[in-house]
Coordinates of C-alpha atoms and ligand atoms in Angstrom, one line a residue:
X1 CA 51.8 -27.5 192.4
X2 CA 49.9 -24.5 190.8
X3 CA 50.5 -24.2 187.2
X4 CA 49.7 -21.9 184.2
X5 CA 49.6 -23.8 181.0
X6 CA 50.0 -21.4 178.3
X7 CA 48.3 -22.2 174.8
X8 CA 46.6 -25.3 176.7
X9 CA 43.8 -25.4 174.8
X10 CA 45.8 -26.8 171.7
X11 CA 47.4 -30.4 170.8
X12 CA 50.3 -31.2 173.2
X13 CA 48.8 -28.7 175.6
X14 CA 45.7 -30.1 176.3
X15 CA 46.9 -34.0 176.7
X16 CA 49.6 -32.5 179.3
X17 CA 46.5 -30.5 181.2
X18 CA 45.3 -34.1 181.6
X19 CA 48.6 -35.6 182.8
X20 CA 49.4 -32.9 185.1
X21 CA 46.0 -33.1 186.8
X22 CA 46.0 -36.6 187.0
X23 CA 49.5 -36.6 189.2
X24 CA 47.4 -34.0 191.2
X25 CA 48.4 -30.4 189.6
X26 CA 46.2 -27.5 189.6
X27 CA 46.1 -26.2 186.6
X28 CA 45.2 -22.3 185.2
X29 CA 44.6 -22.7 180.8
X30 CA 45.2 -19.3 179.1
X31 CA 45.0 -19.6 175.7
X32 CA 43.7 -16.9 172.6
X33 CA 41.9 -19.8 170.6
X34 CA 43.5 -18.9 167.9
X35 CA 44.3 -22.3 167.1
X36 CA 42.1 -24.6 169.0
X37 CA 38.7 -24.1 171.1
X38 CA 37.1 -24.2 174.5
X39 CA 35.6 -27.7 174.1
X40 CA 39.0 -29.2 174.1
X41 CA 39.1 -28.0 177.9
X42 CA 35.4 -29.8 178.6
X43 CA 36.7 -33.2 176.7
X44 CA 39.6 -33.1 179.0
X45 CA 37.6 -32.5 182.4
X46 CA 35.7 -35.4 181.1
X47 CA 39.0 -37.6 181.2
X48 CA 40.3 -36.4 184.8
X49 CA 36.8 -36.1 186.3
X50 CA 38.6 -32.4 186.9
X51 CA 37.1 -28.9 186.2
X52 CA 40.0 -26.7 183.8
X53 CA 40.1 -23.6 185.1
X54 CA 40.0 -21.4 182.0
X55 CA 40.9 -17.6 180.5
X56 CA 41.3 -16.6 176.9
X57 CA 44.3 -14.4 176.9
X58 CA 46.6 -13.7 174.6
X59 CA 50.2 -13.7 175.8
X60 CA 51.1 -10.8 174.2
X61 CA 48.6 -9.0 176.5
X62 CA 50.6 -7.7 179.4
X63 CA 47.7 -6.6 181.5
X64 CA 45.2 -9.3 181.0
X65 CA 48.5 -11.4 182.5
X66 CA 48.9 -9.4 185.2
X67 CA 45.3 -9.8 186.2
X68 CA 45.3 -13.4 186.0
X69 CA 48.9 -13.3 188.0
X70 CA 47.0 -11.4 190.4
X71 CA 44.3 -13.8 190.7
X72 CA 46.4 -17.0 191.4
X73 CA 49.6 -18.0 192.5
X74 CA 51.6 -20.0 190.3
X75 CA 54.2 -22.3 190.4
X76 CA 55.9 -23.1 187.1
X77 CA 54.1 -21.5 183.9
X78 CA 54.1 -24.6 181.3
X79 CA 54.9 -22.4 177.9
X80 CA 53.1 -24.2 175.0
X81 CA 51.3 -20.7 173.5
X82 CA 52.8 -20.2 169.7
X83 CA 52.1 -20.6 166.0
X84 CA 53.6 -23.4 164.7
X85 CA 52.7 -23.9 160.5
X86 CA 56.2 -24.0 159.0
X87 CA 54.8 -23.0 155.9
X88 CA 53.0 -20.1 156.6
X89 CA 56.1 -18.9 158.8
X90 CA 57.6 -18.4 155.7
X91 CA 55.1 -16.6 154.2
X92 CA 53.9 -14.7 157.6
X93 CA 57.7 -13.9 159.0
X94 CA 56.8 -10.9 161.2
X95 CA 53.4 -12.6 163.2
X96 CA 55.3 -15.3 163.7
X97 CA 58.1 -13.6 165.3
X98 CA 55.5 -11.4 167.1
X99 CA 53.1 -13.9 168.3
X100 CA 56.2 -16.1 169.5
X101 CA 59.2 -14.7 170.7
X102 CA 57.3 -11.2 171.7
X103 CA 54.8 -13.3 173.0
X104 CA 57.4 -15.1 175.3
X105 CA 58.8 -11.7 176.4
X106 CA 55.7 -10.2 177.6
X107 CA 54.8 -13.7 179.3
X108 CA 58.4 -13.5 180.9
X109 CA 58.2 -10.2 182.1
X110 CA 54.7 -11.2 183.8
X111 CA 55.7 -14.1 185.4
X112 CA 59.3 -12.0 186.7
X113 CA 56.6 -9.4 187.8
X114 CA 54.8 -11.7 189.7
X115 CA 57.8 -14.0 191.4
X116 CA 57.3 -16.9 189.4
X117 CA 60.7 -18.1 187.9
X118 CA 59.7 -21.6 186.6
X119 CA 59.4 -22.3 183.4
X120 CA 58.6 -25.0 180.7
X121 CA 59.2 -24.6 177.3
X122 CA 58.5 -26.4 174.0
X123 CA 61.1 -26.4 171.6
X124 CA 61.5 -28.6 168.6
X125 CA 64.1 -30.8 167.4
X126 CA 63.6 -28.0 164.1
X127 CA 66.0 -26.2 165.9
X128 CA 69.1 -28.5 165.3
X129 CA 68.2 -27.5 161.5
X130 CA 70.7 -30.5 159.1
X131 CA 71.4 -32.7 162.2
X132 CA 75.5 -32.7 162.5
X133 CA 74.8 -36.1 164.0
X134 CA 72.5 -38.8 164.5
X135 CA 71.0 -40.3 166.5
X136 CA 70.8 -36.2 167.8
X137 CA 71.8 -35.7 171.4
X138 CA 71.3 -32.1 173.2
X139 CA 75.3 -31.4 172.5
X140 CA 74.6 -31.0 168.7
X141 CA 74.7 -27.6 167.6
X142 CA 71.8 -25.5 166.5
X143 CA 71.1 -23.1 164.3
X144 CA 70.7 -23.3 160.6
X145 CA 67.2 -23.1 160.1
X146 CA 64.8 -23.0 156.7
X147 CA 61.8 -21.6 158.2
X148 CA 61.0 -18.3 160.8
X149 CA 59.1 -20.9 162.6
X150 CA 62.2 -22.7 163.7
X151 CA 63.8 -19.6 164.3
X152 CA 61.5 -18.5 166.7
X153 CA 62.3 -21.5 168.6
X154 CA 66.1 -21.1 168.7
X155 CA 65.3 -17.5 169.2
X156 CA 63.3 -18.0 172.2
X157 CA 65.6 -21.0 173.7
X158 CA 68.6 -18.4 173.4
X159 CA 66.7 -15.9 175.2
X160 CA 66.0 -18.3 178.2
X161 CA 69.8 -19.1 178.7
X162 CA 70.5 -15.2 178.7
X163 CA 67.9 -14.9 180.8
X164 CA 69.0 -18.0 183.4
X165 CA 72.9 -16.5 182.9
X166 CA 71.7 -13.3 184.4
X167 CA 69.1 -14.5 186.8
X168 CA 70.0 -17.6 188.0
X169 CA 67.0 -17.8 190.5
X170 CA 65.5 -18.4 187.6
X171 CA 64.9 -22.9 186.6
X172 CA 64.1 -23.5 183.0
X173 CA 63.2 -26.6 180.8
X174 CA 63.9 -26.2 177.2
X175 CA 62.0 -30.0 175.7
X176 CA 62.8 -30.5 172.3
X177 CA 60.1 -32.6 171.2
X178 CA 60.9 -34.9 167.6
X179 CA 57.4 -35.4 165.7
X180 CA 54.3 -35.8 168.2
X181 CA 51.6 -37.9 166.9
X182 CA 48.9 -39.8 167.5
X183 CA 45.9 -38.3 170.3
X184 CA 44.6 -40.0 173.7
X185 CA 43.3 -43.3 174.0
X186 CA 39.9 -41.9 174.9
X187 CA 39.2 -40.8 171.3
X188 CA 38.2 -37.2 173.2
X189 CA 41.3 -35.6 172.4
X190 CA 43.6 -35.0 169.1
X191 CA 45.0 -32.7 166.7
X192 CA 42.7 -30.2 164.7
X193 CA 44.5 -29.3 162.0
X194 CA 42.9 -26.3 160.3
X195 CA 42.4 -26.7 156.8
X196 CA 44.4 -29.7 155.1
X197 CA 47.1 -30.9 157.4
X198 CA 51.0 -30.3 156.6
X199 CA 51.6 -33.0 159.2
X200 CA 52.2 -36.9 158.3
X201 CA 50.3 -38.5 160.4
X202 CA 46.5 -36.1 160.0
X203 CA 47.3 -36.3 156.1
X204 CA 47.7 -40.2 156.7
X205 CA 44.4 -40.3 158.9
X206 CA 42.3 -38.0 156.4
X207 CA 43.1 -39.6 153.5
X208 CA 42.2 -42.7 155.4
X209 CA 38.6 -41.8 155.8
X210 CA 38.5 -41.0 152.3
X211 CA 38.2 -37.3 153.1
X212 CA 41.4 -36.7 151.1
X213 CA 42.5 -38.8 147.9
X214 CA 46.3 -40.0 148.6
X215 CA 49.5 -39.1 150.5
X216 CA 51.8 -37.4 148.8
X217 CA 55.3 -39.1 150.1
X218 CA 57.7 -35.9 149.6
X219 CA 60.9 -38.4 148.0
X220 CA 62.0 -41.5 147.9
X221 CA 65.4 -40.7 146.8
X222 CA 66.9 -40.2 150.0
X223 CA 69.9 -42.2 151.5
X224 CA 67.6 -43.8 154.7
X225 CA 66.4 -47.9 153.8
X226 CA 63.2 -46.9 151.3
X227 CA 64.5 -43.7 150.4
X228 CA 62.0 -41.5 152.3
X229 CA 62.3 -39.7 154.7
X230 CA 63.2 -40.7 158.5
X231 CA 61.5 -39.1 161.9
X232 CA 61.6 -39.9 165.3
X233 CA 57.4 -39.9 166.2
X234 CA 56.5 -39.4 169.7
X235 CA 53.1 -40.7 171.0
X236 CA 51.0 -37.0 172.4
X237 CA 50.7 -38.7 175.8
X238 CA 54.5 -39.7 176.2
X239 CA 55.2 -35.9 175.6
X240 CA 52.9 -35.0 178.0
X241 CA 54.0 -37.3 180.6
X242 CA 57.8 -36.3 179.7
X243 CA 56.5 -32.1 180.6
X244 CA 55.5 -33.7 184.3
X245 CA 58.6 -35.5 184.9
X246 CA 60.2 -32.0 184.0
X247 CA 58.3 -30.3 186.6
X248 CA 59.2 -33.0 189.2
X249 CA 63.2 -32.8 188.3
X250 CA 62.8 -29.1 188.2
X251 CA 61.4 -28.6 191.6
X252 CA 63.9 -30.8 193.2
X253 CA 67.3 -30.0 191.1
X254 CA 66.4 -26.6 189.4
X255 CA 68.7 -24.7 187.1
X256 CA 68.5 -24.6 183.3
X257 CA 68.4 -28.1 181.6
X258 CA 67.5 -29.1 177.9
X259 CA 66.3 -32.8 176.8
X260 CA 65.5 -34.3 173.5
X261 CA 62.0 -35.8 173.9
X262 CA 61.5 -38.9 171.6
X263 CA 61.7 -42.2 171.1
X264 CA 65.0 -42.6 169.4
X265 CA 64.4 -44.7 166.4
X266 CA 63.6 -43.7 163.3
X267 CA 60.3 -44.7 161.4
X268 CA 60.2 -43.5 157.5
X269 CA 56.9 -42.3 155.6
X270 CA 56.2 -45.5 154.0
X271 CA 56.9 -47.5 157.2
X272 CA 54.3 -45.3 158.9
X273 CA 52.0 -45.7 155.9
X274 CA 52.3 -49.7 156.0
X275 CA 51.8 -49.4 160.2
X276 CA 48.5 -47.6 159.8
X277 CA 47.2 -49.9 157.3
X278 CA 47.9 -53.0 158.9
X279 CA 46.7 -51.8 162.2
X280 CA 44.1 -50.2 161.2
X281 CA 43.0 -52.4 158.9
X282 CA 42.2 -49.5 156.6
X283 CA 44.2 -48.8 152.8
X284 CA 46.3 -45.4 152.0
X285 CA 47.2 -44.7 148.7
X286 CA 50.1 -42.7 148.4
X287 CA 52.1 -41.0 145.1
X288 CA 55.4 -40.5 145.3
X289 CA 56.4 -36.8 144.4
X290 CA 59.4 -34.5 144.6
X291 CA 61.2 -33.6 147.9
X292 CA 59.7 -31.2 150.0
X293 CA 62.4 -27.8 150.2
X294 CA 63.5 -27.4 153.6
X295 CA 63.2 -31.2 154.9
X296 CA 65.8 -33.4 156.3
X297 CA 66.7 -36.9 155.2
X298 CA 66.4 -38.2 158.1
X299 CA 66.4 -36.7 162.0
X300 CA 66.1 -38.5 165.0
X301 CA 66.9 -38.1 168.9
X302 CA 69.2 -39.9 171.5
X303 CA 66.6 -39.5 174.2
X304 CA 69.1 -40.7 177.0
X305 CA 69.1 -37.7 178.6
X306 CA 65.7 -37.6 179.4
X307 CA 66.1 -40.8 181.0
X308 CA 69.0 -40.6 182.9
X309 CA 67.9 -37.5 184.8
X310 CA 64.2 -37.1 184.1
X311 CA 63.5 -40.7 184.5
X312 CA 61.3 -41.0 181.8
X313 CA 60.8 -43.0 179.1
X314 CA 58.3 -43.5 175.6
X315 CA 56.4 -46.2 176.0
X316 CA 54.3 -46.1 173.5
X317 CA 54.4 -47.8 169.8
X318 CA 54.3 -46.5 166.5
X319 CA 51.5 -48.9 166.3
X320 CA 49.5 -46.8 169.4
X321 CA 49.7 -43.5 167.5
X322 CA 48.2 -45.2 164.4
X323 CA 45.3 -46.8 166.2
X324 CA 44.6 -43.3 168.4
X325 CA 45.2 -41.0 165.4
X326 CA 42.4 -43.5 163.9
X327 CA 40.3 -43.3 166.7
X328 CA 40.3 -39.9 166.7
X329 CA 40.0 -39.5 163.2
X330 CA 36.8 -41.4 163.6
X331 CA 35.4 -39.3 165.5
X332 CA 35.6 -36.0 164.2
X333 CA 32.5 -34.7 163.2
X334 CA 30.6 -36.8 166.4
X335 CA 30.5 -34.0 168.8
X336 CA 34.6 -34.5 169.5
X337 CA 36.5 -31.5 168.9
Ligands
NAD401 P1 48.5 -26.0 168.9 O1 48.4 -25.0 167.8 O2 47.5 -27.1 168.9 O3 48.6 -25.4 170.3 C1 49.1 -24.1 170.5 C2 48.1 -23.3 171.3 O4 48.6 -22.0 171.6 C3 46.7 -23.1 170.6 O5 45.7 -23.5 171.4 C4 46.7 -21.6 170.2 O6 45.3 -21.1 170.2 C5 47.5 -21.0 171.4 N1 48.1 -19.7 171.1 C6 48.8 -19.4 170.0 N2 49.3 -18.1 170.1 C7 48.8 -17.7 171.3 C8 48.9 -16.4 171.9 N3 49.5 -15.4 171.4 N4 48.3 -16.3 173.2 C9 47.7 -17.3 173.7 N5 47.5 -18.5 173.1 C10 48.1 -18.7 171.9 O7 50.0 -26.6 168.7 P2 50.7 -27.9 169.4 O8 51.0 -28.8 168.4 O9 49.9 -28.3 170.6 O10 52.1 -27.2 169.9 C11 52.3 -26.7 171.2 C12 53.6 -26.1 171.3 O11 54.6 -27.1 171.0 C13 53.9 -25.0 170.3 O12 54.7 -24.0 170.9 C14 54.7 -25.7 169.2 O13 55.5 -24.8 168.5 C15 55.5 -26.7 169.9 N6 55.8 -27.8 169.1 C16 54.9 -28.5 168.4 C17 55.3 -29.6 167.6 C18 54.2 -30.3 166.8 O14 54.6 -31.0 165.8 N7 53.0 -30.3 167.1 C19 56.6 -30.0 167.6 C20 57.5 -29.3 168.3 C21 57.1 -28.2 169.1
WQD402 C1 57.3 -35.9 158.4 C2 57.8 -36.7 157.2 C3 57.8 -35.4 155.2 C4 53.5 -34.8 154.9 C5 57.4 -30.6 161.3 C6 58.1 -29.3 161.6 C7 58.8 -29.4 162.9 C8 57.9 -30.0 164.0 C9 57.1 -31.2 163.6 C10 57.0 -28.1 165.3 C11 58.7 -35.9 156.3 C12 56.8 -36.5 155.0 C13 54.8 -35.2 155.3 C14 53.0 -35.3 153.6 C15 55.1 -36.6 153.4 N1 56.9 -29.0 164.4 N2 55.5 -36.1 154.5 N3 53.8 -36.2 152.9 O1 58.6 -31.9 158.7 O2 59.5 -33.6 160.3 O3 58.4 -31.6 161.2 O4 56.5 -31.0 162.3 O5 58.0 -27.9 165.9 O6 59.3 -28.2 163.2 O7 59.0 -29.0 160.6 O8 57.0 -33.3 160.1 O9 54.9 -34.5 159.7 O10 55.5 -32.5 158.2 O11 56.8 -34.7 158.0 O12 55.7 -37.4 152.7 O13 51.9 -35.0 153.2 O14 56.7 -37.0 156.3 O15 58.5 -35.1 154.0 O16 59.7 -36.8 155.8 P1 58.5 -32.6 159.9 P2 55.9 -33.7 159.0

């Protein structure tokens, strides 16, 4: 199949470029660069063997999309395109809202424009805000939210089901991924987070290499078995191979589905802390400070769902995102971006 991948340059995005060309895709990246660069595109030729074709547009751009709708034929657009810093949602509200749901609009309006009615999009298990239940399947309510950022995804998820009620030609994936981590086995592709990650498992892999002095584990008063906090982490490359299944199930079922992507057990901070180490043979110190406002206890998915209909699975370990996140770790600053 043809298919535009949205804000492919970037973390999830590019490891799925690589998945969907290795089941055979052809893939078109758009992306602004706002958060990533262009070399991520050349380290992931280098993986399939496959040229990326590449544009830099920004989504919100309605007629730089119409001239790259009138260039190709696509598909299914694969949605990653969006800012995604909790924090700075809170303290940026409206170019949040702009960048993402906007954005989304004028990408929906493009592809409706252009007869593509196939989309993927990435949601986040931030929109079932204080889990009513756990493990979380896709019945539990959302809604609730601390941050704009999660908002934007409920927002956006909300405007797909209008938009499916009212068009029904239209076949949407809503895939709410739990916490990604970890990067491809190749060491050639990761997360760049900019400035001094938010995220667990960068913070973990920095302070690893000595380039930041100790984790700071938000709590350990919580009511989970050390008393931090509980997440459900999802190797990058099961994600990515869970946004290909999703295209296969969509071409042959269609309609408007959600799934939970993750791996459906739970893994606290310190538990992730002692996994790096011990695989890694490296050491993390680590000081135990207040919660962080706006975080859960603990949050993870029933991915059952995903593997009844999608037929996919995680495969990979807690243990596999430690050594990759390493890896990768390793090798910034050797010509890997
Ligand atoms: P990322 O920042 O690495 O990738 C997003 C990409 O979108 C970047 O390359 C950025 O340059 C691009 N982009 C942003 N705004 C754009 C615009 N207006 N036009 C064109 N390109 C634009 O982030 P990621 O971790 O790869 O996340 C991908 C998607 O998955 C995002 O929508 C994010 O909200 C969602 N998600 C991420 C996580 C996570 O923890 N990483 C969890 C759940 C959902
Ligand atoms: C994980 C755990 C922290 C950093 C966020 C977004 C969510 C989604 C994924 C996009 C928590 C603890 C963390 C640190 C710590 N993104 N922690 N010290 O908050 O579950 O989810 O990323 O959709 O929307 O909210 O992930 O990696 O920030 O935190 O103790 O320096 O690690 O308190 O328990 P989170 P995280």
């Amino acid at each position: 199949m043809n298919i535009l991948v949205t804000g492919g340059a970037g973390y999830i995005g590019a490891h799925t470029v690589v998945e969907l060309q290795n089941a055979g895709h052809e893939v078109v990246v758009i992306d602004n660069l706002s958060n990533s660069s262009e070399n991520m595109l050349r380290q992931v030729s280098k993986i399939t063997g496959k040229k990326v074709t590449f544009h830099k547009v920004d989504i919100r751009d309605s007629q730089a999309l119409d001239e790259i709708m009138k260039l190709y034929w696509f598909d299914c657009c694969v949605h990653f395109a969006g800012l995604k810093a909790v924090g700075e949602s809170v303290m940026k509200p409206l170019a949040y809202y702009q960048n993402n749901v906007a954005g989304t609009l004028t990408l929906l309006e493009a592809l409706s424009r252009h007869g593509c009615a196939n989309l993927i999009f990435s949601s986040s298990a931030t929109v079932y805000g204080q889990p009513k239940e756990l493990p979380i399947t896709e019945a539990c309510p959302t809604g609730g939210i601390t941050n704009p950022y999660g908002w934007t995804k409920c927002m956006i998820e909300q405007i797909l089901m209008d938009l499916y009620r009212a068009e029904p030609a239209w076949n949407v994936a809503l895939l709410r991924y739990f916490n990604p981590a970890g990067a491809h086995e190749s060491g050639l592709i990761g997360e760049r987070p900019r400035g001094i990650p938010t995220n667990l498992m960068p913070y973990i892999a920095r302070v690893a290499a000595g380039r930041l002095p100790e984790l700071q584990v938000f709590g350990n008063d919580y009511d989970t078995g050390d008393g931090t906090g509980v997440r459900d982490y999802i190797h990058v490359v099961d994600l990515a191979l869970g946004h290909v299944k999703a295209l296969r199930v969509m071409e042959q079922k269609g309609g408007l589905a959600v799934y939970n992507l993750g791996r459906g057990e739970g893994c606290s901070v310190l538990e992730m802390v002692h996994a790096f180490e011990q695989v890694n043979e490296v050491v993390v110190p680590y000081v135990i400070k207040a919660r962080r406002p706006g975080d859960v206890a603990a949050c993870y998915a029933d991915p059952s769902k995903a593997e009844r209909e999608l037929g996919w699975k995680a495969r990979l370990s807690i243990e596999d995102m430690c050594r990759s996140a390493w890896q990768w770790q390793k090798n910034q600053g050797k010509g890997s971006d």
